[in-house]
Coordinates of C-alpha atoms in Angstrom, one line a residue:
Chain U
M1403 CA -27.0 15.6 1.4
L1404 CA -23.9 14.9 -0.3
N1405 CA -23.8 16.6 -3.6
I1406 CA -20.6 16.2 -6.2
K1407 CA -20.8 17.4 -9.3
D1408 CA -18.7 17.0 -12.9
L1409 CA -15.5 17.1 -10.5
H1410 CA -12.6 17.8 -12.3
V1411 CA -9.3 16.8 -9.8
K1412 CA -5.3 16.9 -10.8
L1413 CA -2.5 16.4 -9.0
E1414 CA -0.9 19.3 -7.4
E1415 CA 3.1 19.1 -8.3
E1416 CA 2.0 16.4 -11.2
D1417 CA 0.2 17.5 -14.4
K1418 CA -1.5 14.1 -14.3
Q1419 CA -5.5 14.6 -13.7
I1420 CA -6.7 11.7 -11.8
L1421 CA -10.9 12.8 -11.4
K1422 CA -12.5 13.8 -14.5
G1423 CA -16.2 15.0 -14.1
V1424 CA -17.3 13.1 -11.2
N1425 CA -20.8 13.1 -10.8
L1426 CA -22.6 11.8 -7.8
S1427 CA -25.3 12.4 -5.2
V1428 CA -25.5 11.1 -1.8
E1429 CA -29.0 11.4 0.4
A1430 CA -28.6 11.5 3.9
G1431 CA -29.0 8.2 5.7
K1432 CA -28.3 6.6 2.4
V1433 CA -25.3 4.6 2.2
H1434 CA -23.3 3.7 -0.6
A1435 CA -19.7 2.6 -1.7
I1436 CA -17.3 3.0 -4.8
M1437 CA -15.3 0.4 -5.9
G1438 CA -12.5 0.1 -8.5
P1439 CA -9.6 -0.7 -9.2
N1440 CA -5.9 0.6 -7.7
G1441 CA -5.4 3.8 -9.2
S1442 CA -9.3 4.9 -10.5
G1443 CA -10.0 7.9 -7.8
K1444 CA -10.9 6.8 -4.3
S1445 CA -8.6 8.2 -2.9
T1446 CA -8.7 11.3 -4.2
L1447 CA -12.2 11.5 -4.0
S1448 CA -12.4 11.2 -0.1
Y1449 CA -9.4 12.9 -0.7
V1450 CA -10.4 15.8 -1.5
L1451 CA -13.3 16.3 0.2
S1452 CA -12.3 16.2 3.5
G1453 CA -9.5 18.7 2.0
R1454 CA -6.1 17.5 2.2
D1455 CA -3.7 19.4 0.8
G1456 CA -1.3 17.8 -2.0
Y1457 CA -4.8 18.2 -4.8
E1458 CA -5.9 20.6 -7.2
V1459 CA -9.4 20.9 -7.9
T1460 CA -9.8 22.4 -11.7
G1461 CA -13.4 22.2 -11.8
G1462 CA -17.2 21.1 -10.4
T1463 CA -18.2 21.7 -7.2
A1464 CA -18.8 19.2 -4.6
H1465 CA -21.6 20.6 -1.7
L1466 CA -22.6 18.8 1.7
G1467 CA -25.9 20.3 2.2
D1468 CA -26.0 23.7 2.2
V1469 CA -22.2 24.2 2.5
D1470 CA -19.4 24.1 -0.4
L1471 CA -17.0 22.1 1.2
L1472 CA -13.7 22.8 -1.5
D1473 CA -14.1 26.7 -0.4
I1474 CA -13.3 26.1 3.2
D1475 CA -10.3 24.1 5.5
P1476 CA -10.4 20.3 6.7
E1477 CA -11.2 21.7 10.0
E1478 CA -14.5 23.6 8.9
R1479 CA -15.6 20.3 7.1
A1480 CA -15.5 18.4 9.9
A1481 CA -17.3 20.7 11.4
A1482 CA -19.5 20.1 9.1
G1483 CA -19.8 16.8 9.1
L1484 CA -17.0 15.6 7.0
F1485 CA -16.4 12.2 8.7
L1486 CA -12.6 10.6 7.5
A1487 CA -12.1 7.1 8.2
F1488 CA -8.5 6.0 7.3
Q1489 CA -7.1 3.2 5.9
Y1490 CA -4.8 3.1 8.6
P1491 CA -4.9 5.6 11.7
V1492 CA -2.1 7.8 12.2
E1493 CA -0.8 7.6 15.8
I1494 CA 1.3 10.4 17.2
P1495 CA 3.1 9.3 20.0
G1496 CA 3.4 11.0 22.8
V1497 CA -0.7 12.1 22.6
G1498 CA -2.6 10.0 24.6
N1499 CA -6.1 8.4 22.9
M1500 CA -7.9 11.0 25.5
T1501 CA -6.1 14.3 25.0
F1502 CA -6.7 13.4 21.5
L1503 CA -10.3 13.2 21.0
R1504 CA -11.3 15.5 23.4
T1505 CA -9.0 18.0 21.3
A1506 CA -10.8 17.0 18.5
V1507 CA -14.4 16.9 20.2
N1508 CA -13.8 20.2 22.1
A1509 CA -12.4 21.8 18.5
Q1510 CA -15.9 21.0 17.1
R1511 CA -18.6 22.7 20.2
K1512 CA -16.4 25.0 20.1
A1513 CA -17.5 25.1 15.6
R1514 CA -21.0 24.7 16.4
G1515 CA -20.7 27.4 19.1
E1516 CA -20.9 25.0 22.1
E1517 CA -19.4 25.1 25.4
E1518 CA -15.8 23.3 26.0
M1519 CA -15.7 19.8 27.5
S1520 CA -13.5 20.0 30.8
A1521 CA -11.5 16.2 31.4
A1522 CA -13.8 15.2 34.0
E1523 CA -17.1 15.8 32.0
F1524 CA -15.7 14.4 29.5
L1525 CA -14.5 11.3 30.4
K1526 CA -17.6 10.6 31.4
V1527 CA -19.3 10.6 29.1
V1528 CA -16.5 8.3 26.8
R1529 CA -17.1 5.7 29.8
A1530 CA -20.5 5.5 29.6
K1531 CA -20.1 4.9 25.7
A1532 CA -18.1 2.7 26.0
K1533 CA -20.3 0.8 29.2
D1534 CA -23.0 1.1 26.3
A1535 CA -20.6 0.1 23.7
E1536 CA -19.8 -3.1 25.8
D1537 CA -23.9 -3.5 27.3
R1538 CA -24.7 -3.8 22.9
R1539 CA -22.2 -6.0 22.2
R1540 CA -22.9 -8.0 25.6
H1541 CA -26.2 -8.5 24.2
A1542 CA -25.2 -9.2 20.4
Q1543 CA -23.4 -11.7 21.9
A1544 CA -26.0 -14.0 24.0
P1545 CA -27.8 -15.4 21.0
R1546 CA -24.1 -17.1 19.3
Q1547 CA -22.6 -17.8 23.0
R1548 CA -26.9 -19.5 23.7
R1549 CA -26.4 -21.4 19.7
L1550 CA -23.3 -22.6 20.7
L1551 CA -23.6 -24.4 23.9
G1552 CA -27.0 -26.1 22.8
R1553 CA -29.6 -24.3 24.6
Chain E
M910 CA 52.8 26.2 29.8
A911 CA 51.1 29.0 28.0
A912 CA 48.9 29.3 25.8
P913 CA 48.3 29.2 21.7
A914 CA 49.5 32.9 20.7
E915 CA 46.1 34.1 19.3
K916 CA 44.7 33.4 22.2
R917 CA 46.6 35.4 24.4
T918 CA 44.9 38.9 24.0
S919 CA 41.7 37.5 24.5
L920 CA 42.4 35.7 27.7
D921 CA 44.7 38.1 29.9
E922 CA 41.3 40.9 28.3
R923 CA 39.2 38.8 30.1
L924 CA 41.6 37.9 33.7
D925 CA 42.2 41.5 33.7
V926 CA 38.7 41.9 34.7
I927 CA 38.2 39.3 36.8
A928 CA 39.4 38.3 40.6
M929 CA 40.6 35.2 42.0
P930 CA 37.8 34.8 45.6
E931 CA 39.2 34.3 48.5
G932 CA 39.1 30.4 48.2
G933 CA 39.8 28.9 51.7
W934 CA 39.8 24.9 51.1
S935 CA 39.3 25.3 48.3
Q936 CA 41.9 28.0 47.0
T937 CA 44.8 25.4 46.0
A938 CA 41.6 23.7 43.3
R939 CA 41.6 27.4 41.8
V940 CA 45.3 28.1 41.0
D941 CA 45.5 24.6 39.4
A942 CA 42.0 25.0 37.8
L943 CA 43.8 29.2 36.8
A944 CA 46.7 27.6 35.4
R945 CA 45.1 25.0 33.5
V946 CA 43.4 27.8 31.6
R947 CA 46.4 30.0 31.1
A948 CA 47.5 26.8 29.2
S949 CA 44.7 26.3 27.0
G950 CA 43.3 30.1 26.3
L951 CA 39.9 30.3 25.6
P952 CA 38.1 29.2 23.5
D953 CA 37.7 31.2 19.7
R954 CA 35.6 29.9 16.7
R955 CA 38.9 28.4 15.5
D956 CA 38.5 25.2 17.8
E957 CA 37.0 22.1 16.3
Y958 CA 35.2 22.4 19.9
W959 CA 33.1 25.1 18.5
K960 CA 32.2 25.0 15.1
Y961 CA 28.4 25.5 15.6
T962 CA 28.7 27.9 18.4
R963 CA 30.6 31.0 18.8
P964 CA 31.9 31.2 21.8
D965 CA 33.0 34.9 21.5
T966 CA 30.2 36.5 23.5
L967 CA 30.5 33.4 26.1
V968 CA 34.6 34.5 26.7
Q969 CA 34.8 37.8 26.1
A970 CA 36.2 40.1 29.2
V971 CA 32.8 41.7 29.5
A972 CA 29.2 40.2 29.2
P973 CA 26.7 42.1 27.0
S974 CA 23.4 43.5 29.2
A975 CA 20.7 41.7 28.7
A976 CA 17.4 43.3 29.3
V977 CA 15.4 42.1 32.3
F978 CA 13.0 40.3 31.0
D979 CA 9.7 40.7 33.1
V980 CA 7.6 37.2 32.7
E981 CA 4.3 37.4 33.3
E982 CA 4.2 33.6 35.1
A983 CA 4.6 31.8 37.1
P984 CA 8.0 30.5 38.0
V985 CA 8.3 26.7 37.0
F986 CA 8.5 24.7 39.8
G987 CA 6.3 26.4 41.9
T988 CA 3.4 23.9 43.1
V989 CA 6.5 21.5 43.5
D990 CA 7.1 21.2 47.8
R991 CA 11.1 21.8 47.8
L992 CA 14.6 23.5 49.7
K993 CA 14.7 26.9 48.0
I994 CA 18.4 28.1 47.6
V995 CA 17.9 31.3 45.6
F996 CA 20.5 33.1 43.7
V997 CA 20.5 36.9 42.4
D998 CA 22.9 37.3 39.1
G999 CA 24.5 35.1 40.5
V1000 CA 24.8 36.2 44.5
Y1001 CA 23.2 34.3 47.0
D1002 CA 19.8 35.7 49.0
A1003 CA 19.6 34.5 52.4
D1004 CA 16.3 35.9 53.1
A1005 CA 14.6 34.3 50.3
S1006 CA 16.5 31.5 50.5
D1007 CA 15.2 28.2 53.1
D1008 CA 17.3 26.9 55.8
L1009 CA 19.6 24.8 54.3
T1010 CA 18.6 22.3 56.5
L1011 CA 17.3 18.7 55.3
E1012 CA 17.0 15.5 56.3
G1013 CA 19.9 13.3 54.8
V1014 CA 21.4 15.8 53.1
R1015 CA 24.2 18.4 54.5
I1016 CA 24.2 21.7 52.8
E1017 CA 27.0 23.8 52.3
R1018 CA 28.2 27.6 50.3
L1019 CA 31.4 27.7 48.6
A1020 CA 31.7 31.2 49.9
D1021 CA 31.5 30.1 53.1
T1022 CA 35.3 29.9 53.4
S1023 CA 35.7 29.1 57.6
A1024 CA 35.0 25.4 57.4
D1025 CA 36.4 22.7 56.0
I1026 CA 35.0 21.0 54.5
H1027 CA 37.2 17.9 53.3
W1028 CA 34.4 15.8 50.9
A1029 CA 33.9 18.9 49.0
R1030 CA 38.3 19.1 48.8
D1031 CA 38.1 16.5 47.5
L1032 CA 36.1 16.5 44.4
Y1033 CA 35.7 20.7 43.2
G1034 CA 38.2 21.2 40.6
T1035 CA 38.8 17.4 40.7
L1036 CA 35.8 15.9 37.6
E1037 CA 36.0 19.4 36.0
K1038 CA 40.2 18.6 35.0
N1039 CA 39.9 15.2 34.8
G1040 CA 36.9 16.5 31.7
Q1041 CA 39.4 18.1 29.8
T1042 CA 40.6 15.5 28.5
P1043 CA 40.0 14.2 25.5
V1044 CA 38.2 17.7 24.5
L1045 CA 39.6 20.9 25.9
R1046 CA 37.2 22.9 28.1
P1047 CA 38.5 26.4 29.0
L1048 CA 35.0 27.9 30.0
A1049 CA 34.9 25.2 33.1
S1050 CA 38.6 26.1 34.4
L1051 CA 37.8 29.5 34.0
N1052 CA 34.4 28.9 36.7
T1053 CA 36.3 26.7 39.0
A1054 CA 38.9 29.3 39.6
F1055 CA 36.8 32.2 40.1
A1056 CA 33.9 31.1 41.0
T1057 CA 31.6 33.2 43.2
D1058 CA 29.4 30.8 44.7
G1059 CA 27.4 27.8 45.4
V1060 CA 26.6 25.3 46.2
L1061 CA 28.3 21.9 48.0
L1062 CA 25.4 19.0 48.6
H1063 CA 27.1 16.3 50.3
V1064 CA 24.4 13.3 50.0
T1065 CA 23.9 10.2 53.0
G1066 CA 20.2 9.5 52.6
A1067 CA 17.7 9.3 50.5
V1068 CA 16.7 13.2 50.5
S1069 CA 12.3 13.5 50.7
K1070 CA 12.4 16.6 48.4
P1071 CA 14.0 17.9 45.9
I1072 CA 16.7 20.9 46.5
A1073 CA 16.0 23.5 43.8
L1074 CA 18.5 26.4 43.1
I1075 CA 16.5 29.9 41.4
Y1076 CA 18.8 32.1 40.3
L1077 CA 16.7 35.5 39.0
H1078 CA 17.7 37.5 36.9
E1079 CA 17.7 41.3 38.3
S1080 CA 20.9 43.3 36.6
E1081 CA 21.4 44.3 32.6
T1082 CA 25.1 44.0 33.3
S1083 CA 25.6 41.0 35.4
D1084 CA 27.9 38.1 34.8
A1085 CA 27.9 34.8 36.9
I1086 CA 30.4 33.0 37.9
L1087 CA 28.7 30.1 40.3
H1088 CA 30.0 25.9 41.1
H1089 CA 27.9 23.5 42.7
V1090 CA 29.5 20.2 44.1
V1091 CA 26.6 17.0 44.4
K1092 CA 28.7 14.1 46.3
V1093 CA 25.7 11.9 46.4
D1094 CA 26.7 8.9 48.8
A1095 CA 26.6 4.9 48.6
G1096 CA 23.2 4.0 47.9
A1097 CA 21.9 7.7 48.9
S1098 CA 19.6 10.3 46.3
V1099 CA 18.7 13.4 46.0
T1100 CA 16.6 15.4 42.9
V1101 CA 18.2 18.5 41.9
L1102 CA 16.3 21.7 40.4
E1103 CA 17.3 23.9 38.6
N1104 CA 15.8 27.1 37.4
G1105 CA 15.8 31.0 36.5
P1106 CA 17.8 32.9 33.9
A1107 CA 20.6 33.7 36.7
A1108 CA 22.2 36.6 35.1
A1109 CA 22.9 38.8 32.2
R1110 CA 25.9 36.2 31.3
F1111 CA 26.0 32.9 33.6
N1112 CA 29.2 30.3 33.6
N1113 CA 27.6 27.2 35.8
V1114 CA 29.3 24.6 36.5
M1115 CA 28.2 21.0 38.4
E1116 CA 30.2 18.1 39.5
V1117 CA 28.5 15.5 40.7
D1118 CA 29.6 12.5 42.3
V1119 CA 27.9 9.5 42.4
A1120 CA 28.8 6.7 44.7
D1121 CA 27.9 3.3 44.3
G1122 CA 24.2 2.4 44.3
A1123 CA 23.3 5.9 44.8
K1124 CA 20.9 7.7 42.7
F1125 CA 21.6 11.5 40.9
H1126 CA 18.0 13.4 39.4
H1127 CA 18.2 16.3 38.2
V1128 CA 15.6 18.5 36.0
R1129 CA 16.4 22.5 35.0
A1130 CA 14.7 25.4 33.6
Q1131 CA 16.9 28.1 31.9
G1132 CA 15.1 31.7 32.5
R1133 CA 13.5 32.9 29.9
D1134 CA 15.2 36.1 29.3
H1135 CA 15.8 36.9 25.7
E1136 CA 19.2 37.9 26.1
R1137 CA 20.6 36.4 27.9
R1138 CA 23.6 34.4 27.5
A1139 CA 24.4 31.1 29.7
V1140 CA 27.1 28.3 29.6
T1141 CA 26.9 25.4 31.3
H1142 CA 28.9 22.2 32.1
I1143 CA 27.7 18.9 34.4
F1144 CA 30.7 16.6 35.6
A1145 CA 28.6 13.2 36.6
R1146 CA 31.5 11.0 38.0
L1147 CA 29.3 7.1 38.5
G1148 CA 30.2 4.6 39.5
S1149 CA 28.9 0.5 40.4
E1150 CA 25.0 0.8 40.5
S1151 CA 24.6 4.2 40.1
T1152 CA 21.6 5.8 38.1
F1153 CA 22.5 9.4 37.1
K1154 CA 19.5 11.3 35.5
S1155 CA 19.2 14.8 34.0
F1156 CA 16.5 16.9 32.2
T1157 CA 17.3 20.6 30.6
L1158 CA 14.4 22.6 29.2
T1159 CA 15.4 25.8 27.0
A1160 CA 12.9 28.3 26.1
N1161 CA 14.2 31.6 24.7
G1162 CA 17.5 32.6 25.3
V1163 CA 20.1 34.4 23.0
M1164 CA 23.1 31.8 23.9
T1165 CA 23.0 28.3 25.2
R1166 CA 25.8 26.4 25.5
N1167 CA 25.1 23.2 28.3
E1168 CA 27.9 21.2 28.0
C1169 CA 27.4 17.7 30.1
I1170 CA 30.5 15.1 31.0
I1171 CA 29.3 12.3 32.3
E1172 CA 31.7 8.8 32.6
L1173 CA 30.5 5.3 33.8
T1174 CA 33.6 4.0 35.9
G1175 CA 31.4 1.5 38.1
D1176 CA 29.8 -1.9 36.2
D1177 CA 25.7 -2.1 35.8
S1178 CA 25.4 2.2 36.3
H1179 CA 23.2 4.2 34.0
A1180 CA 23.3 7.9 33.0
T1181 CA 20.0 9.4 31.3
V1182 CA 21.3 12.9 29.9
A1183 CA 17.9 15.0 27.9
G1184 CA 16.9 18.3 26.6
A1185 CA 14.2 20.0 24.8
C1186 CA 14.0 23.2 22.7
V1187 CA 12.4 25.6 22.0
G1188 CA 13.5 28.6 19.8
D1189 CA 12.2 31.6 18.3
G1190 CA 13.7 33.9 16.3
E1191 CA 17.5 34.8 17.3
F1192 CA 18.5 31.9 19.8
H1193 CA 20.7 29.9 19.1
H1194 CA 21.8 26.6 21.3
D1195 CA 24.1 24.2 22.0
D1196 CA 23.8 20.5 24.0
T1197 CA 27.5 19.3 23.8
I1198 CA 27.4 15.9 25.2
F1199 CA 30.2 13.0 26.7
V1200 CA 29.7 10.0 27.5
T1201 CA 32.6 7.7 29.3
H1202 CA 32.1 4.2 28.9
D1203 CA 34.7 2.7 31.0
A1204 CA 32.9 -0.8 33.1
V1205 CA 30.9 -3.1 32.4
N1206 CA 27.4 -3.8 31.6
C1207 CA 26.1 -0.1 31.3
E1208 CA 23.7 1.7 29.9
S1209 CA 23.4 5.5 28.2
R1210 CA 21.0 7.5 26.9
Q1211 CA 20.8 11.2 25.2
V1212 CA 17.7 12.3 24.0
F1213 CA 17.3 16.0 22.3
K1214 CA 15.0 17.8 20.5
K1215 CA 14.2 20.6 19.3
V1216 CA 11.8 22.9 18.1
L1217 CA 13.7 26.0 15.6
R1218 CA 11.7 28.6 14.4
N1219 CA 12.2 32.2 12.8
G1220 CA 16.0 31.2 11.9
A1221 CA 16.3 29.9 15.4
T1222 CA 19.6 27.8 15.4
G1223 CA 20.2 24.4 17.4
V1224 CA 23.5 22.4 17.8
F1225 CA 24.3 19.3 19.0
Q1226 CA 27.3 17.6 19.4
G1227 CA 27.2 14.4 21.9
K1228 CA 29.7 11.7 22.3
I1229 CA 29.3 8.3 23.1
L1230 CA 33.3 6.6 24.0
V1231 CA 33.4 3.2 25.0
K1232 CA 37.1 1.9 26.4
A1233 CA 38.1 -1.1 25.9
G1234 CA 36.9 -3.8 28.0
A1235 CA 33.6 -1.7 28.9
Q1236 CA 31.9 -4.5 27.5
K1237 CA 27.4 -5.5 28.0
T1238 CA 28.1 -1.5 27.3
D1239 CA 24.4 -0.3 26.0
G1240 CA 24.9 3.0 24.3
Y1241 CA 21.3 5.2 23.0
Q1242 CA 22.1 8.7 21.6
I1243 CA 19.2 10.4 19.5
S1244 CA 18.5 14.0 18.1
Q1245 CA 15.9 15.9 16.0
S1246 CA 14.8 18.7 15.4
L1247 CA 11.6 20.1 13.7
L1248 CA 11.9 22.8 11.8
L1249 CA 9.1 25.2 11.5
D1250 CA 10.4 27.2 8.9
G1251 CA 13.1 27.3 5.9
D1252 CA 14.8 29.8 7.5
S1253 CA 16.2 27.6 10.8
Q1254 CA 18.5 25.5 11.3
F1255 CA 19.6 22.0 13.4
L1256 CA 23.7 21.3 13.4
A1257 CA 24.9 18.0 14.6
K1258 CA 26.8 15.5 15.4
P1259 CA 26.6 12.3 17.1
E1260 CA 29.9 10.9 16.7
L1261 CA 30.8 7.4 18.7
E1262 CA 33.9 6.1 19.2
I1263 CA 34.2 2.3 20.3
Y1264 CA 37.0 -0.3 21.6
A1265 CA 34.9 -2.9 23.0
D1266 CA 33.6 -5.7 21.0
D1267 CA 30.4 -6.9 22.8
V1268 CA 28.1 -3.2 22.6
A1269 CA 25.1 -2.3 21.6
C1270 CA 25.2 1.1 20.3
S1271 CA 22.5 3.6 18.0
H1272 CA 22.2 6.8 16.9
G1273 CA 20.5 8.2 15.1
S1274 CA 19.9 12.2 13.8
T1275 CA 16.9 13.9 12.1
S1276 CA 16.1 17.6 11.0
G1277 CA 12.7 17.1 9.6
A1278 CA 9.5 18.9 9.3
I1279 CA 5.9 18.8 10.5
D1280 CA 3.9 15.0 9.6
D1281 CA 1.6 16.5 6.6
T1282 CA -0.7 12.9 7.3
A1283 CA 0.1 13.6 11.3
L1284 CA -1.3 17.8 10.4
F1285 CA -4.6 15.7 7.6
Y1286 CA -5.5 13.2 10.1
L1287 CA -5.7 15.5 12.9
R1288 CA -7.7 18.3 11.0
S1289 CA -9.6 16.1 9.0
R1290 CA -11.2 15.5 13.0
G1291 CA -12.2 19.2 13.1
V1292 CA -8.3 20.3 14.9
P1293 CA -7.4 24.0 13.6
Q1294 CA -4.3 24.1 11.8
A1295 CA -2.6 26.1 15.0
E1296 CA -3.7 23.7 17.5
A1297 CA -2.5 20.9 15.2
T1298 CA 0.1 21.5 14.9
D1299 CA 0.9 22.1 18.9
L1300 CA -0.2 19.3 19.5
L1301 CA 2.4 17.4 16.5
T1302 CA 5.4 19.9 18.3
L1303 CA 4.4 18.9 21.6
S1304 CA 4.0 15.0 20.0
F1305 CA 7.7 15.5 19.0
L1306 CA 9.3 16.7 22.2
A1307 CA 7.4 13.8 24.3
E1308 CA 10.3 11.0 24.1
A1309 CA 12.6 13.6 25.6
V1310 CA 9.7 14.8 28.5
E1311 CA 9.6 11.4 29.7
E1312 CA 13.0 11.2 30.0
I1313 CA 12.3 13.2 33.8
E1314 CA 10.6 10.7 36.6
G1315 CA 8.4 11.7 38.8
E1316 CA 4.6 12.6 37.7
E1317 CA 4.7 16.2 38.6
L1318 CA 8.1 17.3 37.8
R1319 CA 7.0 16.3 33.9
D1320 CA 3.7 17.9 34.2
E1321 CA 5.3 20.9 35.3
I1322 CA 7.3 21.2 32.2
N1323 CA 4.9 20.3 30.2
A1324 CA 3.1 22.9 31.1
R1325 CA 6.0 25.1 29.8
L1326 CA 5.5 24.1 26.8
V1327 CA 1.8 24.8 26.0
S1328 CA 2.1 27.7 27.7
W1329 CA 5.1 28.5 25.2
L1330 CA 3.7 26.9 22.3
E1331 CA 0.1 29.2 23.2
R1332 CA 1.9 33.2 23.6
R1333 CA 3.6 31.6 19.8
R1334 CA 0.7 31.4 17.9
G1335 CA -0.4 34.8 20.2

């Protein structure tokens, strides 16, 4: 699924090599954790894969399925299925969560040639998902609560 | 007293081409205002108060011509239930205007000199005159002397719907001077809307007297004609426990100078003056604010946001003056610009002058580009760059737009900003 081959990356601004030949293959459905000391390039790898400015790829390749990640813009990588969770999610003052989520969802739908969702449709979907999540949370808690109550 | 020698020529040239209208009850104030202009002369580029904005085209004898812009979109506030008062190139249009009767307010026109409007006689030119110290504002005095029309609103109760002043522009060479007076009685409240380009050159003054416990709310969208020029002044005086709120949206216009002069004279009063401006290319926009705290426990806010690109210029001169004795003052001032390229500039001069010792005053001014991290965050969620930039631009302007009261009016302004951004994106 995700194939990284001999990836070399340096900082754009200064002459500092961060990644010196990273090889990694992640199959579909597998979870991998990348661990390492501070400054070993974990964040750099994730940023380079998702397309953040400031890095220069000096060698190697990265593919998600058949898609050459290094060749396309961040939003196209997102549409291809890459998702980067931020350590500290960015707050954008004045932009409501719903507006932001809908903009993101619609951008993805557009990229896939699907029809965009109206505000009302989107609200319905979010409510259903929220209810689903709430049900699951309750369900997961139930045995624990029973234990606490000594039943 | 005569104007400084170097200003006499421009003043004479200007006065040569305008005539003082038959003023009736306002005649004394007009003559008095003319004397003020003669004493001060008109602003020129050597004046400190005009350091960042060249007044040439605003003071020159004949207004530079301005093409009438063909606006394809519906006018601002079009869907808002309001009482419409229409001026075309500064001339009142009775047919396009609504009947000037509304509960809680008496509406009259400055040009109607037959009546002796006592309350207005006490105010016309008075607040403007007070506003001449410590800084001269000759274009406002010129307005008082030569204004051809305007509305006189005497608000006696809670007015049920906004009063909308609509300024249409049809002549390429029009040079309009309008002067409005608003008196809000104790406990009364009103919302005044203004929109439209008005004329090739527009000099507008609004004097607002807000009595104890009264409320004045003002939302303005200055017209989109690219070549129009405007100089506007709002002079406001606030009684105790009163509220004054004013917001201005400026998109386009080659030259705009908006001055707002507020005096908090009653205890526990509140004043907010805010603005959002979006400028592209040949665009010069100047917000000059002067807030004087002369009472105890008053609050004032100045919130200005400017988005500039393709060589546009934004100016902010904001002052908070806290007089001795104006204890427990809470003054807030922020002016920020979002520069979308390296050619645009933002010039800011925040000033605080404080003579009381128990006050909280804060001010901040920043210029910056789009936040890279936020932009990447949005793009990594699949939002294309142009759309992400727009979203961040709206986010930047939101703090100013939020100063508007009422969702309907806020939405109107936001819709304008969205369509401005969409047009730029093409």
